[in-house]
């Protein structure tokens, strides 16, 4: 997946917004909370997302995937796909949607109603 494809995919999810932060990283949020990031890998595209507990345990040691720098070191279950061998585009999109869903689930009921998510 390219950065452009990543941004196009994330923009298609409901009630999202995009900001550029942290050294030119594309950061995608829903309800003001981050669910996906592209950047942070020595100038190469790397894709970071929140993971379920099970996905984090299963995928964190796979080739091309690692616990997300900074986020995972603080005990959060975030993964980063930093090499193309890490996972195919379809599976990456599935994990981005799961990340989005995990973040939406943590929003207040009022916020979810306002965003219609």
JSON list of C-alpha atoms in Angstrom, two decimals:
[
{"chain": "A", "resi": 1, "resn": "UNK", "atom": "CA", "xyz": [0.00, 0.00, 0.00]},
{"chain": "A", "resi": 2, "resn": "UNK", "atom": "CA", "xyz": [1.27, 3.45, -0.81]},
{"chain": "A", "resi": 3, "resn": "UNK", "atom": "CA", "xyz": [0.80, 6.51, 1.36]},
{"chain": "A", "resi": 4, "resn": "UNK", "atom": "CA", "xyz": [-1.73, 7.84, -1.15]},
{"chain": "A", "resi": 5, "resn": "UNK", "atom": "CA", "xyz": [-3.72, 4.59, -1.04]},
{"chain": "A", "resi": 6, "resn": "UNK", "atom": "CA", "xyz": [-3.58, 4.62, 2.76]},
{"chain": "A", "resi": 7, "resn": "UNK", "atom": "CA", "xyz": [-4.90, 8.19, 2.90]},
{"chain": "A", "resi": 8, "resn": "UNK", "atom": "CA", "xyz": [-7.64, 7.45, 0.36]},
{"chain": "A", "resi": 9, "resn": "UNK", "atom": "CA", "xyz": [-8.75, 4.39, 2.32]},
{"chain": "A", "resi": 10, "resn": "UNK", "atom": "CA", "xyz": [-8.79, 6.16, 5.69]},
{"chain": "A", "resi": 11, "resn": "UNK", "atom": "CA", "xyz": [-10.67, 9.12, 4.23]},
{"chain": "A", "resi": 12, "resn": "UNK", "atom": "CA", "xyz": [-13.45, 6.74, 3.19]},
{"chain": "A", "resi": 13, "resn": "UNK", "atom": "CA", "xyz": [-14.19, 5.73, 6.77]},
{"chain": "A", "resi": 14, "resn": "UNK", "atom": "CA", "xyz": [-17.05, 7.63, 8.39]},
{"chain": "A", "resi": 15, "resn": "UNK", "atom": "CA", "xyz": [-16.41, 10.84, 10.37]},
{"chain": "A", "resi": 16, "resn": "UNK", "atom": "CA", "xyz": [-12.62, 10.77, 10.06]},
{"chain": "A", "resi": 17, "resn": "UNK", "atom": "CA", "xyz": [-10.24, 13.67, 9.89]},
{"chain": "A", "resi": 18, "resn": "UNK", "atom": "CA", "xyz": [-6.64, 13.94, 8.75]},
{"chain": "A", "resi": 19, "resn": "UNK", "atom": "CA", "xyz": [-3.76, 15.92, 10.19]},
{"chain": "A", "resi": 20, "resn": "UNK", "atom": "CA", "xyz": [-0.05, 15.96, 9.46]},
{"chain": "A", "resi": 21, "resn": "UNK", "atom": "CA", "xyz": [1.95, 15.67, 12.68]},
{"chain": "A", "resi": 22, "resn": "UNK", "atom": "CA", "xyz": [5.15, 14.27, 14.11]},
{"chain": "A", "resi": 23, "resn": "UNK", "atom": "CA", "xyz": [7.60, 14.88, 11.30]},
{"chain": "A", "resi": 24, "resn": "UNK", "atom": "CA", "xyz": [5.29, 14.65, 8.29]},
{"chain": "A", "resi": 25, "resn": "UNK", "atom": "CA", "xyz": [3.26, 11.64, 9.44]},
{"chain": "A", "resi": 26, "resn": "UNK", "atom": "CA", "xyz": [-0.28, 11.31, 8.08]},
{"chain": "A", "resi": 27, "resn": "UNK", "atom": "CA", "xyz": [-2.44, 10.87, 11.18]},
{"chain": "A", "resi": 28, "resn": "UNK", "atom": "CA", "xyz": [-6.05, 9.75, 10.93]},
{"chain": "A", "resi": 29, "resn": "UNK", "atom": "CA", "xyz": [-8.52, 10.34, 13.74]},
{"chain": "A", "resi": 30, "resn": "UNK", "atom": "CA", "xyz": [-12.15, 9.72, 14.59]},
{"chain": "A", "resi": 31, "resn": "UNK", "atom": "CA", "xyz": [-13.72, 11.74, 17.37]},
{"chain": "A", "resi": 32, "resn": "UNK", "atom": "CA", "xyz": [-10.33, 13.37, 17.98]},
{"chain": "A", "resi": 33, "resn": "UNK", "atom": "CA", "xyz": [-8.68, 9.99, 18.71]},
{"chain": "A", "resi": 34, "resn": "UNK", "atom": "CA", "xyz": [-5.96, 8.46, 16.53]},
{"chain": "A", "resi": 35, "resn": "UNK", "atom": "CA", "xyz": [-6.71, 5.18, 14.77]},
{"chain": "A", "resi": 36, "resn": "UNK", "atom": "CA", "xyz": [-4.05, 5.04, 12.01]},
{"chain": "A", "resi": 37, "resn": "UNK", "atom": "CA", "xyz": [-0.72, 6.64, 11.13]},
{"chain": "A", "resi": 38, "resn": "UNK", "atom": "CA", "xyz": [1.52, 6.55, 8.07]},
{"chain": "A", "resi": 39, "resn": "UNK", "atom": "CA", "xyz": [5.11, 7.62, 8.63]},
{"chain": "A", "resi": 40, "resn": "UNK", "atom": "CA", "xyz": [7.78, 7.10, 11.30]},
{"chain": "A", "resi": 41, "resn": "UNK", "atom": "CA", "xyz": [10.19, 4.79, 9.48]},
{"chain": "A", "resi": 42, "resn": "UNK", "atom": "CA", "xyz": [13.32, 6.60, 8.32]},
{"chain": "A", "resi": 43, "resn": "UNK", "atom": "CA", "xyz": [11.58, 8.21, 5.35]},
{"chain": "A", "resi": 44, "resn": "UNK", "atom": "CA", "xyz": [9.85, 5.01, 4.19]},
{"chain": "A", "resi": 45, "resn": "UNK", "atom": "CA", "xyz": [6.14, 4.48, 4.50]},
{"chain": "A", "resi": 46, "resn": "UNK", "atom": "CA", "xyz": [5.18, 2.53, 7.61]},
{"chain": "A", "resi": 47, "resn": "UNK", "atom": "CA", "xyz": [1.60, 1.92, 8.67]},
{"chain": "A", "resi": 48, "resn": "UNK", "atom": "CA", "xyz": [0.63, 2.02, 12.34]},
{"chain": "A", "resi": 49, "resn": "UNK", "atom": "CA", "xyz": [-2.69, 0.95, 13.83]},
{"chain": "A", "resi": 50, "resn": "UNK", "atom": "CA", "xyz": [-4.32, -0.05, 17.09]},
{"chain": "A", "resi": 51, "resn": "UNK", "atom": "CA", "xyz": [-4.68, -3.82, 17.44]},
{"chain": "A", "resi": 52, "resn": "UNK", "atom": "CA", "xyz": [-6.79, -6.21, 19.42]},
{"chain": "A", "resi": 53, "resn": "UNK", "atom": "CA", "xyz": [-4.95, -8.04, 22.20]},
{"chain": "A", "resi": 54, "resn": "UNK", "atom": "CA", "xyz": [-4.91, -11.24, 20.15]},
{"chain": "A", "resi": 55, "resn": "UNK", "atom": "CA", "xyz": [-3.69, -9.56, 16.94]},
{"chain": "A", "resi": 56, "resn": "UNK", "atom": "CA", "xyz": [-0.95, -7.80, 18.89]},
{"chain": "A", "resi": 57, "resn": "UNK", "atom": "CA", "xyz": [0.29, -11.09, 20.39]},
{"chain": "A", "resi": 58, "resn": "UNK", "atom": "CA", "xyz": [0.13, -12.98, 17.09]},
{"chain": "A", "resi": 59, "resn": "UNK", "atom": "CA", "xyz": [1.55, -10.34, 14.74]},
{"chain": "A", "resi": 60, "resn": "UNK", "atom": "CA", "xyz": [4.16, -8.46, 16.79]},
{"chain": "A", "resi": 61, "resn": "UNK", "atom": "CA", "xyz": [6.98, -10.86, 15.91]},
{"chain": "A", "resi": 62, "resn": "UNK", "atom": "CA", "xyz": [6.06, -11.46, 12.26]},
{"chain": "A", "resi": 63, "resn": "UNK", "atom": "CA", "xyz": [8.61, -10.34, 9.64]},
{"chain": "A", "resi": 64, "resn": "UNK", "atom": "CA", "xyz": [7.98, -6.73, 8.64]},
{"chain": "A", "resi": 65, "resn": "UNK", "atom": "CA", "xyz": [5.74, -6.03, 11.65]},
{"chain": "A", "resi": 66, "resn": "UNK", "atom": "CA", "xyz": [6.71, -4.72, 15.07]},
{"chain": "A", "resi": 67, "resn": "UNK", "atom": "CA", "xyz": [5.14, -3.14, 18.13]},
{"chain": "A", "resi": 68, "resn": "UNK", "atom": "CA", "xyz": [4.70, 0.51, 17.14]},
{"chain": "A", "resi": 69, "resn": "UNK", "atom": "CA", "xyz": [7.57, 2.73, 18.28]},
{"chain": "A", "resi": 70, "resn": "UNK", "atom": "CA", "xyz": [6.58, 5.06, 21.11]},
{"chain": "A", "resi": 71, "resn": "UNK", "atom": "CA", "xyz": [3.00, 3.78, 21.39]},
{"chain": "A", "resi": 72, "resn": "UNK", "atom": "CA", "xyz": [3.70, 0.14, 22.25]},
{"chain": "A", "resi": 73, "resn": "UNK", "atom": "CA", "xyz": [6.53, 1.11, 24.60]},
{"chain": "A", "resi": 74, "resn": "UNK", "atom": "CA", "xyz": [3.86, 2.79, 26.74]},
{"chain": "A", "resi": 75, "resn": "UNK", "atom": "CA", "xyz": [1.85, -0.40, 27.06]},
{"chain": "A", "resi": 76, "resn": "UNK", "atom": "CA", "xyz": [-0.56, 0.33, 24.22]},
{"chain": "A", "resi": 77, "resn": "UNK", "atom": "CA", "xyz": [-1.44, -2.41, 21.73]},
{"chain": "A", "resi": 78, "resn": "UNK", "atom": "CA", "xyz": [-0.32, -0.73, 18.51]},
{"chain": "A", "resi": 79, "resn": "UNK", "atom": "CA", "xyz": [1.48, -2.40, 15.60]},
{"chain": "A", "resi": 80, "resn": "UNK", "atom": "CA", "xyz": [3.52, -1.00, 12.75]},
{"chain": "A", "resi": 81, "resn": "UNK", "atom": "CA", "xyz": [3.89, -2.61, 9.33]},
{"chain": "A", "resi": 82, "resn": "UNK", "atom": "CA", "xyz": [7.27, -1.29, 8.22]},
{"chain": "A", "resi": 83, "resn": "UNK", "atom": "CA", "xyz": [8.18, -3.59, 5.32]},
{"chain": "A", "resi": 84, "resn": "UNK", "atom": "CA", "xyz": [6.12, -4.82, 2.41]},
{"chain": "A", "resi": 85, "resn": "UNK", "atom": "CA", "xyz": [6.57, -8.43, 3.54]},
{"chain": "A", "resi": 86, "resn": "UNK", "atom": "CA", "xyz": [4.68, -7.56, 6.75]},
{"chain": "A", "resi": 87, "resn": "UNK", "atom": "CA", "xyz": [1.17, -8.02, 5.38]},
{"chain": "A", "resi": 88, "resn": "UNK", "atom": "CA", "xyz": [-0.75, -7.65, 2.17]},
{"chain": "A", "resi": 89, "resn": "UNK", "atom": "CA", "xyz": [-2.90, -4.61, 1.42]},
{"chain": "A", "resi": 90, "resn": "UNK", "atom": "CA", "xyz": [-6.20, -6.38, 2.02]},
{"chain": "A", "resi": 91, "resn": "UNK", "atom": "CA", "xyz": [-5.19, -7.56, 5.48]},
{"chain": "A", "resi": 92, "resn": "UNK", "atom": "CA", "xyz": [-3.75, -4.12, 6.30]},
{"chain": "A", "resi": 93, "resn": "UNK", "atom": "CA", "xyz": [-7.08, -2.52, 5.36]},
{"chain": "A", "resi": 94, "resn": "UNK", "atom": "CA", "xyz": [-8.88, -5.02, 7.61]},
{"chain": "A", "resi": 95, "resn": "UNK", "atom": "CA", "xyz": [-6.62, -4.09, 10.54]},
{"chain": "A", "resi": 96, "resn": "UNK", "atom": "CA", "xyz": [-7.13, -0.36, 9.91]},
{"chain": "A", "resi": 97, "resn": "UNK", "atom": "CA", "xyz": [-10.91, -0.91, 10.03]},
{"chain": "A", "resi": 98, "resn": "UNK", "atom": "CA", "xyz": [-10.53, -2.88, 13.26]},
{"chain": "A", "resi": 99, "resn": "UNK", "atom": "CA", "xyz": [-8.42, -0.05, 14.69]},
{"chain": "A", "resi": 100, "resn": "UNK", "atom": "CA", "xyz": [-11.11, 2.44, 13.68]},
{"chain": "A", "resi": 101, "resn": "UNK", "atom": "CA", "xyz": [-13.79, 0.25, 15.30]},
{"chain": "A", "resi": 102, "resn": "UNK", "atom": "CA", "xyz": [-11.75, -0.09, 18.52]},
{"chain": "A", "resi": 103, "resn": "UNK", "atom": "CA", "xyz": [-11.37, 3.68, 18.76]},
{"chain": "A", "resi": 104, "resn": "UNK", "atom": "CA", "xyz": [-15.05, 4.33, 17.97]},
{"chain": "A", "resi": 105, "resn": "UNK", "atom": "CA", "xyz": [-16.08, 1.85, 20.67]},
{"chain": "A", "resi": 106, "resn": "UNK", "atom": "CA", "xyz": [-14.15, 3.90, 23.27]},
{"chain": "A", "resi": 107, "resn": "UNK", "atom": "CA", "xyz": [-15.85, 7.18, 22.32]},
{"chain": "A", "resi": 108, "resn": "UNK", "atom": "CA", "xyz": [-18.67, 8.40, 24.52]},
{"chain": "A", "resi": 109, "resn": "UNK", "atom": "CA", "xyz": [-22.19, 7.54, 23.52]},
{"chain": "A", "resi": 110, "resn": "UNK", "atom": "CA", "xyz": [-22.82, 11.25, 22.95]},
{"chain": "A", "resi": 111, "resn": "UNK", "atom": "CA", "xyz": [-19.76, 11.57, 20.66]},
{"chain": "A", "resi": 112, "resn": "UNK", "atom": "CA", "xyz": [-20.76, 8.49, 18.66]},
{"chain": "A", "resi": 113, "resn": "UNK", "atom": "CA", "xyz": [-24.24, 9.96, 18.19]},
{"chain": "A", "resi": 114, "resn": "UNK", "atom": "CA", "xyz": [-22.81, 13.32, 17.10]},
{"chain": "A", "resi": 115, "resn": "UNK", "atom": "CA", "xyz": [-20.51, 11.61, 14.59]},
{"chain": "A", "resi": 116, "resn": "UNK", "atom": "CA", "xyz": [-23.21, 9.13, 13.55]},
{"chain": "A", "resi": 117, "resn": "UNK", "atom": "CA", "xyz": [-20.83, 6.20, 13.96]}
]
